[in-house]
CSV table of C-alpha atoms and ligand atoms in Angstrom, one decimal:
chain,number,residue,atom,x,y,z
U,1,UNK,CA,25.0,-2.3,3.4
U,2,UNK,CA,21.2,-3.3,4.1
U,3,UNK,CA,20.2,-6.8,4.8
U,4,UNK,CA,17.5,-6.6,1.9
U,5,UNK,CA,17.2,-4.9,-1.3
U,6,UNK,CA,15.4,-1.7,-2.4
U,7,UNK,CA,13.7,-1.7,-5.6
U,8,UNK,CA,13.7,1.5,-7.6
U,9,UNK,CA,14.1,3.2,-10.9
U,10,UNK,CA,14.0,6.7,-12.2
U,11,UNK,CA,11.1,5.3,-14.4
U,12,UNK,CA,8.8,5.3,-11.4
U,13,UNK,CA,8.3,8.9,-11.9
U,14,UNK,CA,4.7,9.6,-12.9
U,15,UNK,CA,4.4,12.2,-15.8
U,16,UNK,CA,1.3,14.1,-14.5
U,17,UNK,CA,2.3,17.8,-14.4
U,18,UNK,CA,1.5,20.0,-11.4
U,19,UNK,CA,-0.5,17.7,-9.3
U,20,UNK,CA,-1.2,17.0,-5.5
U,21,UNK,CA,0.5,13.6,-6.1
U,22,UNK,CA,4.3,14.6,-5.6
U,23,UNK,CA,5.4,12.3,-8.4
U,24,UNK,CA,9.1,13.3,-7.8
U,25,UNK,CA,9.0,11.6,-4.3
U,26,UNK,CA,10.3,8.4,-5.4
U,27,UNK,CA,13.6,9.9,-6.8
U,28,UNK,CA,14.0,12.3,-3.7
U,29,UNK,CA,13.5,9.1,-1.4
U,30,UNK,CA,16.3,7.3,-3.2
U,31,UNK,CA,18.5,10.2,-3.1
U,32,UNK,CA,17.9,11.0,0.6
U,33,UNK,CA,18.7,7.2,1.5
U,34,UNK,CA,21.9,7.6,-0.2
U,35,UNK,CA,22.7,11.2,1.2
U,36,UNK,CA,22.0,10.1,4.7
U,37,UNK,CA,24.0,6.8,4.5
U,38,UNK,CA,21.1,4.6,5.0
U,39,UNK,CA,21.6,2.8,1.9
U,40,UNK,CA,24.5,2.2,-0.6
U,41,UNK,CA,24.1,2.2,-4.3
U,42,UNK,CA,24.5,-1.5,-4.5
U,43,UNK,CA,21.4,-2.0,-2.1
U,44,UNK,CA,19.2,-1.0,-5.1
U,45,UNK,CA,17.6,-3.3,-7.7
U,46,UNK,CA,16.4,-1.8,-10.9
U,47,UNK,CA,13.1,-3.5,-11.9
U,48,UNK,CA,11.8,-4.5,-15.4
U,49,UNK,CA,8.3,-3.5,-16.5
U,50,UNK,CA,5.5,-6.2,-15.9
U,51,UNK,CA,4.6,-8.0,-19.0
U,52,UNK,CA,1.0,-7.5,-20.4
U,53,UNK,CA,0.6,-11.2,-19.3
U,54,UNK,CA,1.4,-10.1,-15.7
U,55,UNK,CA,-1.1,-7.1,-15.7
U,56,UNK,CA,-3.8,-9.5,-17.3
U,57,UNK,CA,-3.6,-11.8,-14.2
U,58,UNK,CA,-5.5,-9.0,-12.4
U,59,UNK,CA,-7.0,-6.5,-15.0
U,60,UNK,CA,-9.7,-7.3,-17.7
U,61,UNK,CA,-8.4,-7.4,-21.3
U,62,UNK,CA,-10.7,-4.6,-22.3
U,63,UNK,CA,-9.3,-2.3,-19.7
U,64,UNK,CA,-5.7,-3.2,-20.6
U,65,UNK,CA,-6.2,-2.7,-24.4
U,66,UNK,CA,-7.7,0.9,-23.6
U,67,UNK,CA,-4.5,1.6,-21.6
U,68,UNK,CA,-2.2,0.3,-24.3
U,69,UNK,CA,-4.0,2.1,-27.0
U,70,UNK,CA,-4.7,5.3,-25.3
U,71,UNK,CA,-8.6,4.8,-25.7
U,72,UNK,CA,-9.9,5.4,-22.2
U,73,UNK,CA,-13.1,7.6,-22.3
U,74,UNK,CA,-13.1,10.9,-20.9
U,75,UNK,CA,-15.1,9.7,-17.9
U,76,UNK,CA,-12.7,6.7,-17.2
U,77,UNK,CA,-9.7,9.4,-17.4
U,78,UNK,CA,-11.5,11.8,-14.9
U,79,UNK,CA,-12.1,8.8,-12.5
U,80,UNK,CA,-8.3,8.1,-12.5
U,81,UNK,CA,-7.8,11.6,-11.4
U,82,UNK,CA,-4.4,11.7,-13.4
U,83,UNK,CA,-4.0,12.7,-17.1
U,84,UNK,CA,-3.6,9.7,-19.3
U,85,UNK,CA,-0.4,9.4,-21.5
U,86,UNK,CA,1.5,6.2,-23.0
U,87,UNK,CA,4.5,7.3,-20.7
U,88,UNK,CA,2.2,7.3,-17.6
U,89,UNK,CA,1.1,3.7,-18.5
U,90,UNK,CA,4.6,2.7,-18.8
U,91,UNK,CA,5.4,4.0,-15.3
U,92,UNK,CA,2.6,2.0,-14.0
U,93,UNK,CA,3.8,-1.1,-15.7
U,94,UNK,CA,7.2,-0.7,-14.2
U,95,UNK,CA,5.6,-0.1,-10.8
U,96,UNK,CA,4.1,-3.4,-11.1
U,97,UNK,CA,7.3,-4.9,-12.2
U,98,UNK,CA,9.0,-3.3,-9.1
U,99,UNK,CA,6.4,-4.8,-7.0
U,100,UNK,CA,6.9,-8.2,-8.4
U,101,UNK,CA,10.7,-8.0,-7.8
U,102,UNK,CA,10.2,-6.6,-4.4
U,103,UNK,CA,7.9,-9.6,-3.5
U,104,UNK,CA,10.5,-12.0,-4.9
U,105,UNK,CA,13.3,-10.5,-2.8
U,106,UNK,CA,11.0,-10.4,0.3
U,107,UNK,CA,10.8,-14.2,-0.2
U,108,UNK,CA,14.8,-14.4,-0.5
U,109,UNK,CA,15.8,-11.8,2.3
U,110,UNK,CA,12.6,-11.5,4.5
U,111,UNK,CA,12.1,-8.1,3.5
U,112,UNK,CA,11.8,-6.6,0.0
U,113,UNK,CA,11.0,-2.7,-0.4
U,114,UNK,CA,9.8,-1.0,-3.7
U,115,UNK,CA,10.4,2.7,-3.5
U,116,UNK,CA,7.2,3.1,-5.2
U,117,UNK,CA,4.0,1.3,-6.0
U,118,UNK,CA,0.9,0.7,-3.6
U,119,UNK,CA,-1.6,1.6,-6.3
U,120,UNK,CA,-4.6,0.3,-4.0
U,121,UNK,CA,-7.5,2.2,-6.0
U,122,UNK,CA,-7.1,0.4,-9.1
U,123,UNK,CA,-9.7,-2.0,-9.9
U,124,UNK,CA,-9.7,-4.9,-12.6
U,125,UNK,CA,-11.7,-2.9,-15.0
U,126,UNK,CA,-11.0,0.7,-14.3
U,127,UNK,CA,-8.5,3.2,-12.5
U,128,UNK,CA,-9.2,5.6,-9.6
U,129,UNK,CA,-7.8,7.8,-7.2
U,130,UNK,CA,-4.4,8.4,-9.0
U,131,UNK,CA,-4.2,4.5,-9.5
U,132,UNK,CA,-4.1,3.0,-13.0
U,133,UNK,CA,-2.8,-0.6,-12.3
U,134,UNK,CA,-2.9,-2.5,-9.0
U,135,UNK,CA,0.8,-3.3,-8.8
U,136,UNK,CA,0.4,-5.3,-5.4
U,137,UNK,CA,-2.3,-7.5,-6.9
U,138,UNK,CA,-0.3,-8.2,-10.0
U,139,UNK,CA,2.8,-9.2,-7.7
U,140,UNK,CA,0.8,-11.5,-5.7
U,141,UNK,CA,-1.0,-13.1,-8.7
U,142,UNK,CA,2.4,-13.5,-10.6
U,143,UNK,CA,4.0,-15.2,-7.6
U,144,UNK,CA,1.1,-17.5,-7.2
U,145,UNK,CA,1.1,-18.4,-10.8
U,146,UNK,CA,4.9,-19.2,-10.3
U,147,UNK,CA,4.1,-21.3,-7.4
U,148,UNK,CA,6.4,-19.2,-5.1
U,149,UNK,CA,3.4,-18.5,-2.7
U,150,UNK,CA,-0.1,-19.8,-2.2
U,151,UNK,CA,-1.4,-17.1,0.2
U,152,UNK,CA,-0.8,-13.6,1.1
U,153,UNK,CA,-1.9,-10.8,3.3
U,154,UNK,CA,-2.3,-7.1,2.4
U,155,UNK,CA,-1.9,-4.8,5.4
U,156,UNK,CA,-2.8,-1.5,4.0
U,157,UNK,CA,-1.8,1.6,6.2
U,158,UNK,CA,-2.7,4.3,3.7
U,159,UNK,CA,-5.1,6.8,5.2
U,160,UNK,CA,-7.5,5.9,2.3
U,161,UNK,CA,-9.4,2.6,2.2
U,162,UNK,CA,-8.0,0.0,-0.2
U,163,UNK,CA,-11.1,-0.4,-2.3
U,164,UNK,CA,-9.3,-1.9,-5.4
U,165,UNK,CA,-7.6,-4.4,-3.2
U,166,UNK,CA,-10.9,-5.3,-1.5
U,167,UNK,CA,-12.6,-5.8,-4.7
U,168,UNK,CA,-9.8,-7.8,-6.4
U,169,UNK,CA,-9.4,-10.2,-3.5
U,170,UNK,CA,-13.0,-10.2,-2.4
U,171,UNK,CA,-13.9,-13.5,-0.6
U,172,UNK,CA,-17.4,-14.6,0.6
U,173,UNK,CA,-20.0,-12.0,-0.6
U,174,UNK,CA,-21.7,-11.8,2.9
U,175,UNK,CA,-20.0,-9.3,5.2
U,176,UNK,CA,-19.6,-11.3,8.6
U,177,UNK,CA,-20.5,-10.1,11.9
U,178,UNK,CA,-18.2,-7.7,13.4
U,179,UNK,CA,-15.1,-9.1,14.8
U,180,UNK,CA,-15.4,-10.1,18.4
U,181,UNK,CA,-12.4,-8.1,19.6
U,182,UNK,CA,-13.5,-4.7,18.7
U,183,UNK,CA,-10.3,-2.9,19.0
U,184,UNK,CA,-8.9,-0.8,21.6
U,185,UNK,CA,-12.1,1.4,22.1
U,186,UNK,CA,-11.5,1.0,25.9
U,187,UNK,CA,-8.5,2.7,25.9
U,188,UNK,CA,-10.2,6.0,24.8
U,189,UNK,CA,-11.7,7.9,27.6
U,190,UNK,CA,-13.6,9.9,25.0
U,191,UNK,CA,-17.4,10.5,25.1
U,192,UNK,CA,-19.5,7.2,24.7
U,193,UNK,CA,-20.2,8.4,21.2
U,194,UNK,CA,-19.6,5.8,18.7
U,195,UNK,CA,-18.9,8.2,15.9
U,196,UNK,CA,-15.6,8.9,17.7
U,197,UNK,CA,-14.5,5.6,18.0
U,198,UNK,CA,-12.9,3.3,15.3
U,199,UNK,CA,-14.8,0.4,14.1
U,200,UNK,CA,-13.3,-3.1,13.0
U,201,UNK,CA,-15.4,-5.2,10.7
U,202,UNK,CA,-14.5,-8.1,8.5
U,203,UNK,CA,-15.5,-10.4,5.5
U,204,UNK,CA,-14.3,-13.8,4.7
U,205,UNK,CA,-11.0,-14.3,3.0
U,206,UNK,CA,-10.1,-16.6,0.1
U,207,UNK,CA,-6.3,-16.9,-0.8
U,208,UNK,CA,-5.6,-13.4,0.1
U,209,UNK,CA,-6.5,-11.8,3.3
U,210,UNK,CA,-6.9,-7.9,3.1
U,211,UNK,CA,-6.4,-5.5,6.0
U,212,UNK,CA,-7.2,-1.9,5.5
U,213,UNK,CA,-6.8,0.7,8.4
U,214,UNK,CA,-8.2,4.1,7.0
U,215,UNK,CA,-10.0,7.2,8.1
U,216,UNK,CA,-13.8,6.5,7.9
U,217,UNK,CA,-14.6,10.0,6.7
U,218,UNK,CA,-12.5,10.1,3.5
U,219,UNK,CA,-12.3,8.8,-0.2
U,220,UNK,CA,-13.5,6.2,-1.2
U,221,UNK,CA,-17.1,6.9,-0.3
U,222,UNK,CA,-18.1,3.4,-1.3
U,223,UNK,CA,-15.7,1.0,0.9
U,224,UNK,CA,-16.1,-2.5,-0.6
U,225,UNK,CA,-15.5,-5.1,2.4
U,226,UNK,CA,-11.9,-6.1,3.1
U,227,UNK,CA,-11.3,-9.2,5.3
U,228,UNK,CA,-10.7,-6.6,8.1
U,229,UNK,CA,-11.6,-3.1,7.8
U,230,UNK,CA,-10.7,-0.8,10.7
U,231,UNK,CA,-12.7,2.4,10.2
U,232,UNK,CA,-11.0,5.2,12.1
U,233,UNK,CA,-12.4,8.4,13.4
U,234,UNK,CA,-11.1,11.7,12.3
U,235,UNK,CA,-8.1,13.0,14.0
U,236,UNK,CA,-6.8,10.0,15.8
U,237,UNK,CA,-3.2,10.2,17.0
U,238,UNK,CA,-0.1,7.8,17.4
U,239,UNK,CA,-1.3,5.7,20.4
U,240,UNK,CA,-4.8,4.9,19.4
U,241,UNK,CA,-3.8,4.2,15.7
U,242,UNK,CA,-0.9,1.7,17.0
U,243,UNK,CA,-3.3,-0.1,19.3
U,244,UNK,CA,-5.8,-0.5,16.4
U,245,UNK,CA,-3.1,-1.8,14.1
U,246,UNK,CA,-1.7,-4.3,16.8
U,247,UNK,CA,-5.2,-5.4,17.1
U,248,UNK,CA,-5.9,-5.9,13.3
U,249,UNK,CA,-2.8,-7.7,12.8
U,250,UNK,CA,-3.3,-10.1,15.6
U,251,UNK,CA,-6.7,-10.6,14.6
U,252,UNK,CA,-5.9,-11.2,10.9
U,253,UNK,CA,-2.9,-13.6,11.8
U,254,UNK,CA,-5.2,-15.5,14.2
U,255,UNK,CA,-7.4,-16.4,11.3
U,256,UNK,CA,-5.0,-16.5,8.4
U,257,UNK,CA,-1.5,-17.7,7.8
U,258,UNK,CA,0.1,-15.8,4.8
U,259,UNK,CA,3.2,-16.9,2.8
U,260,UNK,CA,3.8,-13.1,1.9
U,261,UNK,CA,2.6,-10.1,3.8
U,262,UNK,CA,2.3,-7.2,1.4
U,263,UNK,CA,2.5,-3.9,3.5
U,264,UNK,CA,1.3,-0.7,1.8
U,265,UNK,CA,3.2,2.0,3.9
U,266,UNK,CA,1.1,5.0,3.1
U,267,UNK,CA,2.5,8.4,4.3
U,268,UNK,CA,-1.0,10.1,4.3
U,269,UNK,CA,-2.0,9.1,8.1
U,270,UNK,CA,0.5,12.1,8.9
U,271,UNK,CA,-1.0,15.1,10.8
U,272,UNK,CA,0.1,17.5,8.1
U,273,UNK,CA,-1.3,15.5,5.0
U,274,UNK,CA,-3.5,17.6,2.5
U,275,UNK,CA,-5.7,14.6,1.7
U,276,UNK,CA,-5.8,13.0,5.2
U,277,UNK,CA,-7.5,13.6,8.5
U,278,UNK,CA,-5.6,11.5,11.0
U,279,UNK,CA,-3.1,13.1,13.4
U,280,UNK,CA,0.1,10.8,13.4
U,281,UNK,CA,3.3,12.1,13.8
U,282,UNK,CA,6.5,11.3,11.9
U,283,UNK,CA,7.8,9.3,14.9
U,284,UNK,CA,4.4,7.6,15.4
U,285,UNK,CA,4.4,6.6,11.7
U,286,UNK,CA,7.9,4.9,12.2
U,287,UNK,CA,6.5,3.1,15.1
U,288,UNK,CA,3.7,1.8,12.9
U,289,UNK,CA,6.4,0.5,10.4
U,290,UNK,CA,8.3,-1.2,13.2
U,291,UNK,CA,5.2,-2.8,14.5
U,292,UNK,CA,4.4,-4.3,11.0
U,293,UNK,CA,8.1,-5.6,10.6
U,294,UNK,CA,8.3,-7.0,14.2
U,295,UNK,CA,4.9,-8.8,13.9
U,296,UNK,CA,6.1,-10.4,10.5
U,297,UNK,CA,9.4,-11.2,11.8
U,298,UNK,CA,8.2,-12.9,15.0
U,299,UNK,CA,6.2,-15.2,12.8
U,300,UNK,CA,8.8,-15.5,9.8
U,301,UNK,CA,6.5,-13.9,7.4
U,302,UNK,CA,8.4,-12.4,4.5
U,303,UNK,CA,7.0,-8.5,4.0
U,304,UNK,CA,7.2,-6.7,0.6
U,305,UNK,CA,6.6,-3.1,0.9
U,306,UNK,CA,5.1,-0.7,-1.4
U,307,UNK,CA,4.8,3.4,-0.6
U,308,UNK,CA,1.1,4.2,-1.8
U,309,UNK,CA,0.1,7.8,-0.9
U,310,UNK,CA,1.7,10.7,0.9
U,311,UNK,CA,0.6,14.5,0.3
U,312,UNK,CA,2.1,16.3,3.3
U,313,UNK,CA,2.2,20.2,2.9
U,314,UNK,CA,5.9,19.9,2.8
U,315,UNK,CA,7.1,17.1,0.3
U,316,UNK,CA,10.3,16.7,2.5
U,317,UNK,CA,8.0,15.3,5.3
U,318,UNK,CA,6.6,12.7,2.9
U,319,UNK,CA,10.1,11.7,1.9
U,320,UNK,CA,11.3,11.4,5.5
U,321,UNK,CA,8.3,9.3,6.4
U,322,UNK,CA,9.1,6.9,3.4
U,323,UNK,CA,12.8,6.9,4.3
U,324,UNK,CA,12.0,6.0,7.9
U,325,UNK,CA,10.3,2.8,6.6
U,326,UNK,CA,13.6,1.6,5.3
U,327,UNK,CA,15.2,2.6,8.6
U,328,UNK,CA,12.6,0.7,10.4
U,329,UNK,CA,13.0,-2.4,8.4
U,330,UNK,CA,16.8,-2.3,9.0
U,331,UNK,CA,16.4,-1.9,12.8
U,332,UNK,CA,14.0,-4.6,13.2
U,333,UNK,CA,15.9,-6.9,11.1
U,334,UNK,CA,19.3,-6.3,12.8
U,335,UNK,CA,17.7,-6.6,16.2
U,336,UNK,CA,16.5,-10.3,15.5
J,1,LIG,ZN1,-3.9,7.7,0.1
């Protein structure tokens, strides 16, 4: 039995037809965790959908009304890049409920993993990039409203920048000077061409500190400032990525002490991802997960996990990367 809970429902499936987003991945992760003996049936908890009141903690009433009544404009539906249906809206309400439960479980057990969620491109007033509702933001605001947490930190390792997260939790308007510790650029012996190096920049945070590590030359074109953005060059591999992540985590935790860390464990920095341009291996991605869990564990910060993107040419690779996140959490928790 795992020392933490996995949050899952068959209702996480997104009814979007043939699509680059592998909507069946959630069920496949669930099945593989059981088949490989990583988890047992009683390690899983079934979430309830978030209430409309929960959703309204983050999203504008006009947008929520459109989603509930099916009145998105064709432009809004196109921007979301997934076909609207009432069933699809239900799946997003359930994902938000799953993230709320995962966050509560993280406070109880140190870690809580939702086998879903991580819809970081959803904005208060519209959806984008396969994301309708920002489940992680809803979970943070709900736990704050309940007085369970005061502050949170998002650590977004999806290959795409967390533009919805940055907007929802935007701090001071002005972008601050680049952080003094400019990452592990000295590790790289590549030509002194700054375009080939990563870049770390930051803005001030209020009650939620946002970190995003992403490929610079990728969606979204407009990247609203997170508290720390690490703009990674195309094609970087495991070692450079891990050094940047380590650096971003230490910088973030020097500036901010969160009551909860929300880790978005996107599988799309993988070298064979169809929508990503980094070169991480499956082993490197597991090390990434271990690093996040280890750093949080050392500081006694509870971690809630959501899965965000993953578009590997072979769906089984995406499933394996996501299953490895559970294994990494198990290993780190049992080692300490
Ligand atoms: Zn992504």
